[in-house]
Every structure is written in C-alpha cells, then in structure tokens.
Coordinates of C-alpha atoms in Angstrom, one line a residue:
X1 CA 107.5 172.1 -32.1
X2 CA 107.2 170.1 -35.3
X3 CA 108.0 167.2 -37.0
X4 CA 109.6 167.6 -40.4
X5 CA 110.8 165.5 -43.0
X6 CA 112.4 167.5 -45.8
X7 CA 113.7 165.7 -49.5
X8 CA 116.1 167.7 -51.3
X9 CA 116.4 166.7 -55.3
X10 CA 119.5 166.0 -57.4
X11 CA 119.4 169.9 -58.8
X12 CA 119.5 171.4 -55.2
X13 CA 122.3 169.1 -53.9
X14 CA 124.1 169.4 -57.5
X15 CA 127.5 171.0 -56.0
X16 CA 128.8 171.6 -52.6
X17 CA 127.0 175.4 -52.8
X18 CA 124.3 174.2 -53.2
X19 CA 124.8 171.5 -50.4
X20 CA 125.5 174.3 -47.9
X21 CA 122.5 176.0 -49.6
X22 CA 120.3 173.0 -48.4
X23 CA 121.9 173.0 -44.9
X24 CA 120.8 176.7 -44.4
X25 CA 117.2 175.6 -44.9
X26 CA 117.9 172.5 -42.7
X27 CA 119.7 174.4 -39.8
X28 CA 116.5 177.0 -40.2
X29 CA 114.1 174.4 -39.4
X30 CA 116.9 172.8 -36.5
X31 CA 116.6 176.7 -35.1
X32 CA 113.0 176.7 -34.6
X33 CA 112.6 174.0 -32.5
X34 CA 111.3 171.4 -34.8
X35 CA 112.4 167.1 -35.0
X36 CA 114.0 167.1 -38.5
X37 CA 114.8 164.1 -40.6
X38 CA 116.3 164.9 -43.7
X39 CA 116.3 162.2 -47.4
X40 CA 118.4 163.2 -50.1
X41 CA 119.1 162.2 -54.0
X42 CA 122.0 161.9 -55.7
X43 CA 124.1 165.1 -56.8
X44 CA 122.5 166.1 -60.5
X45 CA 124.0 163.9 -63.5
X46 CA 125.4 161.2 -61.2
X47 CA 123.3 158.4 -61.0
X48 CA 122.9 158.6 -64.8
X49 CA 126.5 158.3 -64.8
X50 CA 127.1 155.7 -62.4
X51 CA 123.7 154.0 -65.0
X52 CA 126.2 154.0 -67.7
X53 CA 129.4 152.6 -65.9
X54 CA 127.4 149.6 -65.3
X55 CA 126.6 149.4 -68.3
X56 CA 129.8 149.4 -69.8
X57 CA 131.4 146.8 -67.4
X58 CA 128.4 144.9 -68.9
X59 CA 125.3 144.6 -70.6
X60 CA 123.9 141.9 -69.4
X61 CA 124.8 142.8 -65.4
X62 CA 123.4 141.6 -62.0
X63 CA 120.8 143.5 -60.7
X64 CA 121.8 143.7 -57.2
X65 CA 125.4 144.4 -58.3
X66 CA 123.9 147.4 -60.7
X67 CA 121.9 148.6 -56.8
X68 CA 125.0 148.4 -55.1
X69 CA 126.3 151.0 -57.9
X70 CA 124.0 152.8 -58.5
X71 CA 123.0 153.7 -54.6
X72 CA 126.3 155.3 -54.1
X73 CA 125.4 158.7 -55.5
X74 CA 122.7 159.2 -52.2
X75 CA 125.2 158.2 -49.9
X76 CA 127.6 160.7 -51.4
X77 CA 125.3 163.2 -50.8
X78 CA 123.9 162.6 -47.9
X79 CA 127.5 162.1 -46.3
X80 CA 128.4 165.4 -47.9
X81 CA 125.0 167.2 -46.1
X82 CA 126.0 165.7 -42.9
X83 CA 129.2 167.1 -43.1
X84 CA 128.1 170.6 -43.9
X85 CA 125.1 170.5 -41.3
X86 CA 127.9 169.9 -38.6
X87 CA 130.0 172.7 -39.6
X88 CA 127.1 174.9 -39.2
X89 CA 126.9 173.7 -35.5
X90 CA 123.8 171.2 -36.1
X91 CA 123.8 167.6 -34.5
X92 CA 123.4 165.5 -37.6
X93 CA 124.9 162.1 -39.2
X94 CA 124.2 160.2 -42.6
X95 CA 122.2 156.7 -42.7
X96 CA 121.6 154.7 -45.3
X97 CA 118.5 152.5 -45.9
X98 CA 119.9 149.7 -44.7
X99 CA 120.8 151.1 -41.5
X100 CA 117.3 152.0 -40.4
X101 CA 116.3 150.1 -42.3
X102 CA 114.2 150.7 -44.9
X103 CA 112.9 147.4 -46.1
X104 CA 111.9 146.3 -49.3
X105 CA 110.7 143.8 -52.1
X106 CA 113.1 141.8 -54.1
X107 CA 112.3 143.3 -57.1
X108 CA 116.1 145.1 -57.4
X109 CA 115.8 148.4 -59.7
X110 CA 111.8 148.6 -59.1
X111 CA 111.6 148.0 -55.2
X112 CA 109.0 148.8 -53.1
X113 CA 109.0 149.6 -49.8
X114 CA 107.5 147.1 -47.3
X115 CA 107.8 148.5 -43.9
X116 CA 110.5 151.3 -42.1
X117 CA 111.4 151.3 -38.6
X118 CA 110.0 154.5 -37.5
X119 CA 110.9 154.0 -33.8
X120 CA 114.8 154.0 -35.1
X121 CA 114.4 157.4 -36.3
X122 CA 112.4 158.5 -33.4
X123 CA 115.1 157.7 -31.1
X124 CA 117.2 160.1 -33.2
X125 CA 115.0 162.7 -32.9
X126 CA 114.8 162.1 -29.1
X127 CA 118.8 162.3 -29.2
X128 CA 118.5 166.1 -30.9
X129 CA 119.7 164.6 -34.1
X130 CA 119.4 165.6 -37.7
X131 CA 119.1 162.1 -39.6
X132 CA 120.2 162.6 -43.0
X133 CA 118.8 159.6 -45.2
X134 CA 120.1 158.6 -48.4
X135 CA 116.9 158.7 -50.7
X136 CA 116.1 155.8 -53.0
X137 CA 117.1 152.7 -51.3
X138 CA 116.3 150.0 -49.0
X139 CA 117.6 146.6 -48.2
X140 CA 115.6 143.2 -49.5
X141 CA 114.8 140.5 -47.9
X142 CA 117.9 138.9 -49.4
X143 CA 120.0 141.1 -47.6
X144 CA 121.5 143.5 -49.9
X145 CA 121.0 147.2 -51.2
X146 CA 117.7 147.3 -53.5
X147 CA 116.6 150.4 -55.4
X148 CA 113.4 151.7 -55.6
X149 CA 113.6 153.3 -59.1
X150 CA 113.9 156.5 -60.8
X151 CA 112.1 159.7 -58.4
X152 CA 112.3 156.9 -55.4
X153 CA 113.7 159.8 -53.3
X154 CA 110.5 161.2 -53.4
X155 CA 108.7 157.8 -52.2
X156 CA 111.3 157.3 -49.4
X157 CA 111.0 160.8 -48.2
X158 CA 107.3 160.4 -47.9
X159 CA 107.3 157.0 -46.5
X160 CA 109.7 157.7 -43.8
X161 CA 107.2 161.2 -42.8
X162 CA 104.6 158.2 -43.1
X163 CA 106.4 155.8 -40.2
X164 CA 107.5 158.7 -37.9
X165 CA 104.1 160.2 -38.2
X166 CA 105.3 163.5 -39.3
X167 CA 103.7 167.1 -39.6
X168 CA 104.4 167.1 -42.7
X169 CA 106.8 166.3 -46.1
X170 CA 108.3 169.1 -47.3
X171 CA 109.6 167.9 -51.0
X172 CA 112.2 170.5 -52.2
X173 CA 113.1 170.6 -56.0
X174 CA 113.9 173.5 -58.6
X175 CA 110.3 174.8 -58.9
X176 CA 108.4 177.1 -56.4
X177 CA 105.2 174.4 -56.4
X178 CA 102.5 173.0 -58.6
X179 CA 101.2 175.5 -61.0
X180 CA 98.1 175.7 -63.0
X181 CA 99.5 175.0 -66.3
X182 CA 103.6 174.7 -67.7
X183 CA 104.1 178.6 -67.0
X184 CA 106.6 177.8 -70.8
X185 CA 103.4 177.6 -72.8
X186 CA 101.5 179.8 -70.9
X187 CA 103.2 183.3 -69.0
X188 CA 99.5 183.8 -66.7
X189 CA 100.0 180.5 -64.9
X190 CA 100.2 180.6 -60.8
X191 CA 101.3 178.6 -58.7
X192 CA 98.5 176.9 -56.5
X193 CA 98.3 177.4 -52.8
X194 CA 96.7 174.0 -52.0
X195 CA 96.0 171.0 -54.5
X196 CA 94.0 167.8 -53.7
X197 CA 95.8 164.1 -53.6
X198 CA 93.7 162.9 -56.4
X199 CA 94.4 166.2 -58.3
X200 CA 98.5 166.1 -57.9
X201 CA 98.2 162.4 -58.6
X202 CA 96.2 162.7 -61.6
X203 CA 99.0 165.6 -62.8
X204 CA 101.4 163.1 -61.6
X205 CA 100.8 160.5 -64.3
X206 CA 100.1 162.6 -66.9
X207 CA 104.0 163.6 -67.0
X208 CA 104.3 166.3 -64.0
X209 CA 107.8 165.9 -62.9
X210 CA 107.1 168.0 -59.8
X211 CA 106.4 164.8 -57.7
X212 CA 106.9 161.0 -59.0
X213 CA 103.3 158.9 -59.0
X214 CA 104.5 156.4 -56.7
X215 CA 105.2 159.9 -54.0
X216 CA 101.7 160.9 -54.1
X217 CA 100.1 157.5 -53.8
X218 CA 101.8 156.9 -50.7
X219 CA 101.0 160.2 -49.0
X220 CA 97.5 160.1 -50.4
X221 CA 97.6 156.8 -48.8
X222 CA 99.1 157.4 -45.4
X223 CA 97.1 161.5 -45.4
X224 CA 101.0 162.5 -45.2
X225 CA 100.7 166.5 -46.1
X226 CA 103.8 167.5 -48.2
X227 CA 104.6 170.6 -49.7
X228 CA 106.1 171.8 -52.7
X229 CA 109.5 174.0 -52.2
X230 CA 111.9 175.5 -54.1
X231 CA 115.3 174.8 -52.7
X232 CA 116.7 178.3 -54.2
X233 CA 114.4 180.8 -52.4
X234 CA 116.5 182.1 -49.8
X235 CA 116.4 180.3 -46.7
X236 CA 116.4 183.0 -44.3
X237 CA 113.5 185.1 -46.1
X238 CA 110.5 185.9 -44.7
X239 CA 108.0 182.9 -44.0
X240 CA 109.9 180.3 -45.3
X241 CA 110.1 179.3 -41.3
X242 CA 106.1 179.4 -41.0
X243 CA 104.8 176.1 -39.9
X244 CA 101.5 176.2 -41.5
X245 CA 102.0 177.9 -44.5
X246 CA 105.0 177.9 -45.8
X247 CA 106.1 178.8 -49.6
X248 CA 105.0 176.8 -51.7
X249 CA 102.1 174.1 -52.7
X250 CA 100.1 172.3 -50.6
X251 CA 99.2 168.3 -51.3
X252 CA 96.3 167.3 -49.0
X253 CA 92.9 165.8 -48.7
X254 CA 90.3 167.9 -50.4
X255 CA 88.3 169.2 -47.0
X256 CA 91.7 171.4 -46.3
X257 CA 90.6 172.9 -49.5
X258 CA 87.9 175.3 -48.0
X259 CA 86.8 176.7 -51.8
X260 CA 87.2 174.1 -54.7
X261 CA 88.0 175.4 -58.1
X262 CA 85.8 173.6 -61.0
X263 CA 89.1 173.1 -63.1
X264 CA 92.9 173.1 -61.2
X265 CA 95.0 173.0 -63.7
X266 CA 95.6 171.8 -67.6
X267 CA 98.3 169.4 -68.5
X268 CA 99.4 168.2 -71.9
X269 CA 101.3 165.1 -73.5
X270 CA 103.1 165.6 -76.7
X271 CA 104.1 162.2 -77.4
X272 CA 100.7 160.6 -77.9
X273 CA 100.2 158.3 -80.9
X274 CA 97.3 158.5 -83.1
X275 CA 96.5 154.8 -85.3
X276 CA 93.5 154.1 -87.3
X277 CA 91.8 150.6 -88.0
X278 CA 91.6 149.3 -91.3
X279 CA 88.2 150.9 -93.2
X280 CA 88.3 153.8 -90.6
X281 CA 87.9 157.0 -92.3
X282 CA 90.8 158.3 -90.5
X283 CA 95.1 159.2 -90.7
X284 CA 97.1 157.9 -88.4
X285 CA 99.5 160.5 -87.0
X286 CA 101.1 162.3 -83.8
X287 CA 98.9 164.0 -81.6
X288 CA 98.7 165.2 -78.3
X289 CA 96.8 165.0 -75.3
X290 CA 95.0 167.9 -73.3
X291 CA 93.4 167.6 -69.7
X292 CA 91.5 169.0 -67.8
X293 CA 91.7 168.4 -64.1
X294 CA 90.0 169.5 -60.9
X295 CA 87.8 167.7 -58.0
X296 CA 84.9 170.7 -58.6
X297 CA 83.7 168.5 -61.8
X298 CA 81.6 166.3 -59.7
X299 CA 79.7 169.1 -58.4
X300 CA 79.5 170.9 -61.6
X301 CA 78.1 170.4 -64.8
X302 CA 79.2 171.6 -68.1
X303 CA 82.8 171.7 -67.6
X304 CA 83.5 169.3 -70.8
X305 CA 80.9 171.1 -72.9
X306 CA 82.6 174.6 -71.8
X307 CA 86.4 173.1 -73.4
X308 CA 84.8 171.5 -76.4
X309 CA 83.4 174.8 -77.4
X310 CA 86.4 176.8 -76.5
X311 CA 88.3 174.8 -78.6
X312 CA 85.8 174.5 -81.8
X313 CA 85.9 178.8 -81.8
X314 CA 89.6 178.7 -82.5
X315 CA 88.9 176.0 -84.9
X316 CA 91.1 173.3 -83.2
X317 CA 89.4 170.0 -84.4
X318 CA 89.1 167.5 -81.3
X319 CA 90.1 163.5 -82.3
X320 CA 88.7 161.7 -79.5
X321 CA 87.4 162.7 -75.6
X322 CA 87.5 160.4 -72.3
X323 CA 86.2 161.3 -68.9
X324 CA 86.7 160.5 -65.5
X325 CA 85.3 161.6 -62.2
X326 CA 88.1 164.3 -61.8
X327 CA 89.9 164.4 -65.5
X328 CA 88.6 165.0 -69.5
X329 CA 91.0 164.0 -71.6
X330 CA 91.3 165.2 -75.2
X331 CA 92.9 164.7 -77.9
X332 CA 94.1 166.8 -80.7
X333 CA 96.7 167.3 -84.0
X334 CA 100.1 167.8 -82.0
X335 CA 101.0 171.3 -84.0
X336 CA 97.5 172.7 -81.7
X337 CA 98.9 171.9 -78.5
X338 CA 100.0 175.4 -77.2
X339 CA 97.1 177.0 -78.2
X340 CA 94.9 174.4 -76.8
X341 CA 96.3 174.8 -73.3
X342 CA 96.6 178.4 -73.2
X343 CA 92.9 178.5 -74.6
X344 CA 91.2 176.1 -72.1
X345 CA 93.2 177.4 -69.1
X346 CA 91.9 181.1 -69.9
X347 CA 88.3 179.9 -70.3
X348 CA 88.7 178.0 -66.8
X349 CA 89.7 180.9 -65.3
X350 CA 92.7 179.8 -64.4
X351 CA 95.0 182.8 -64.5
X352 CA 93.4 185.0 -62.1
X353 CA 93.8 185.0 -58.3

C-alpha cells in the first residue's frame, strides 16, 4: 500500500466526462489498496472568467473579495469529483483549504503557503476516505480565503504530498510528461523517463508549462517525487496501476538517475528583447533564447563549444552566450529559432532512445 496524492488540471476536469474520466483514474488507485488524497483546479476557462467578472464589478476591487471569487471555480470542481467518486462506490468528500487548512501569507492573489495540517488528512486516510482538495487556496492569517496564484494547484498538490509524507505526487495535465524538446518544432522529441529537480526547475522557468516554478521548488525542497501524467490515457490500460513506474516522467533527485545524459533537453523563448547601448555597433531587435539543459555538464567538457559550432555550420549567427552550472543560454535573431532547436537537440543526441 501507497500513499498517493494526485492533481488533476483545469483541461482534464474541463466537463463532467472528463470529471468521471478523472474518477476512473482515482477509483484505480482506491482499488489497489493505496491512501489517496486528491487536489484539483478549476474546470478549463473558469477562473479566467470568474478574473473578468471581478473585474467588471470593478477595477479597482478588494483583494480578498477578488479570492473569495475567484476560489469558487476549485470548489466547483472538487464538489463535482466528489460527487462522481461516490457514484462509482468510492468513500470520498470535497474540502477546501480552509477546512484543513492550508495556511497562508497575507499576500491575497500571490500567497504562499506557510504550514498544512497533515495529521487532518491523515486521519482521513485512516477513515478509508478519498479527500478531494480544492487546489489553489488557503486561508490567511486574517481569516479569510487567499489565493496562491496562477498554477497554485500545482504547489498545493505538492505541498499537501509534502505534509502527509506521501509516496509520491502524481501531477496529471494534458501531456504524457516532460519531453526533450516542444515535440511542435521538433517530430523526434521523447518523452523522458526520469528528469532531475534542478533540470525540471530550470525548464520550469524558462516557460515549460508542464509544472509551475513555484511546484518544483517545493518538491525539490521537501524530495517530494512527482510524476508527470496524462489525464487522457486510459485509466484502466496496462501499467498505469504500477507503483514504481508508472506512465509518465519522473521529477527526482539526481542519484535516482542511474545514467546522466550530458544534455536533457533544449528549450526556447520567443519573446526575448534584444537593445543596444549608445556607440555599440549593434541593432536592437527581437530575438530569442536557446538552452541547453542537463546536470551531465559539470562532468563534461565541451558541451557549449559542441552547440556553438553546430550552430555556426548552419550559419545561425549567435548574439550573446551565458552559462550556468547546469544551463547555456544563447541567444539568436528570432526568425532562427526552429532551426536552432531542432539543430542542437540532434547534435545532443537527443532523439534517440
């Protein structure tokens, strides 16, 4: 027997069949034997919409008042799971943050979380009960509903698997897991088995909406071992019930990872902003931003020279280069960007098993 916490996204709870979707892959988990604890966003679209009804009653509104609205799309959901879950036969009830509670800063629209009552969950497991969480949301120390920004399902879904000491996080969403590069620009991408907290953190901030930053701090943090799911494989196929290796990507610490890869994957930014001082020889423009990632750079040397060659031979003229420990960062006119990724993630190796 396990202990699970699984977070379900606003595209895989974005109607009612795909709420009963999500409660196959709950009651599969329920069926095995395992403690489950379940956190859930908001249905796809509605908090943006309930974001713009506030904004209409007024522009200038009250933050906690603009928490109180906006927190009602989880708590639709997770009532609505709930519901479903105990047709299906399985023990469970909704909670909001409050409830458990789930305590946070002050900061309303921006809140972090402070501390969770993990032995209030516990006792729910003890009582053969699915707890179904309404992602998102805590309550301040003024006593009233505070949100803990946008993706802060993801951060209350780990945090929780953090206080009950869970097996591990399972974060579901619309992709299969972390992949080496956007499989859009480039068809040969794969989807990793396991990936390295700095690793997912570093793709995190460069713009990968698999996970939200603040998510993979906190596991990285608290060693919480989440996967990556996707929500629409079927729920009853083959090895989606194995405990250790499920579908999917693994986040963990780097000695899980028995054979590091020099480079993990290659990520891009479009939106980066070129300027040029005065009596520079230089244009300002749009350009964009290539990195290379991977924790098998500080054992290996030659990894930057490798891309800046790569990219000279198909003539792609490189504007300026940082380094980290575990990240090169370079960047390039905008128009080069597909070509640059698709190049460097061939010359990494990157698209074979």
């Amino acid at each position: 027997m396990a202990r699970i916490v699984m977070k379900f996204g606003g595209t895989s709870v974005a109607d009612i069949v795909r709420i009963r979707n999500v409660a196959r892959h709950v009651k599969r988990e329920v069926d095995a034997g395992h403690e489950v604890a379940v956190v859930v966003s908001a249905m796809a679209g509605k908090t943006n919409e309930l974001v713009q009804w506030t904004r209409e009653a007024s522009p200038m509104h009250d933050a906690r008042e603009y928490d109180a609205v906006v927190a009602s799309g989880e708590q639709v959901t997770a009532g609505l799971l709930a519901i479903a879950l105990q047709n299906m036969g399985v023990h469970a009830r909704s909670w909001q943050g409050w409830q458990i509670p789930i305590k946070t800063d002050n900061a309303h629209g921006a809140a972090r979380i402070l501390d969770i009552d993990g032995a209030f969950l516990t006792k729910r497991f003890g009582e053969g009960q699915v707890a179904v969480v309404a992602g998102f949301q805590g309550i301040g120390p003024d006593n009233r509903i505070a949100t803990l920004g946008r993706g802060g399902s993801d951060t209350s879904a780990v945090a929780i698997a953090a206080a009950v000491k869970a097996d591990r996080c399972d974060i579901y969403t619309d992709v299969d897991g972390v992949y080496t590069t956007d499989p859009r620009i480039e068809p040969k991408a794969r989807r990793l088995a396991k990936i390295s907290f700095e690793e997912m953190l570093e793709m995190a901030s460069l713009g990968a909406k698999v996970l939200q930053v603040r998510s993979v701090e906190l596991a990285m943090v608290h060693r919480v071992r989440t996967f990556v799911r996707s929500s629409f494989d079927d729920p009853d196929a083959p090895g989606m019930g194995d405990l250790l290796n499920p579908p999917g990507t693994l986040i963990c610490d780097e000695e899980e990872i028995v054979e590091q890869q020099v480079v993990t994957g290659i990520a891009y930014a479009k939106d980066e902003a070129q300027i040029s001082l005065r009596r520079v020889g230089d244009r300002p423009g749009v350009a964009a931003g290539i990195f290379v990632i991977g924790i098998g750079m500080r054992s290996h040397a030659g990894v930057a020279a490798t891309a800046f060659k790569a990219l000279a031979d198909k003539s792609i003229n490189i504007r300026a280069i940082t380094t980290s420990e575990i990240k090169i960062s370079i960047l390039i006119d905008g128009p080069y960007t597909e070509l640059a990724v698709r190049t460097l993630h061939s010359i990494y190796g990157l698209d074979k098993q």
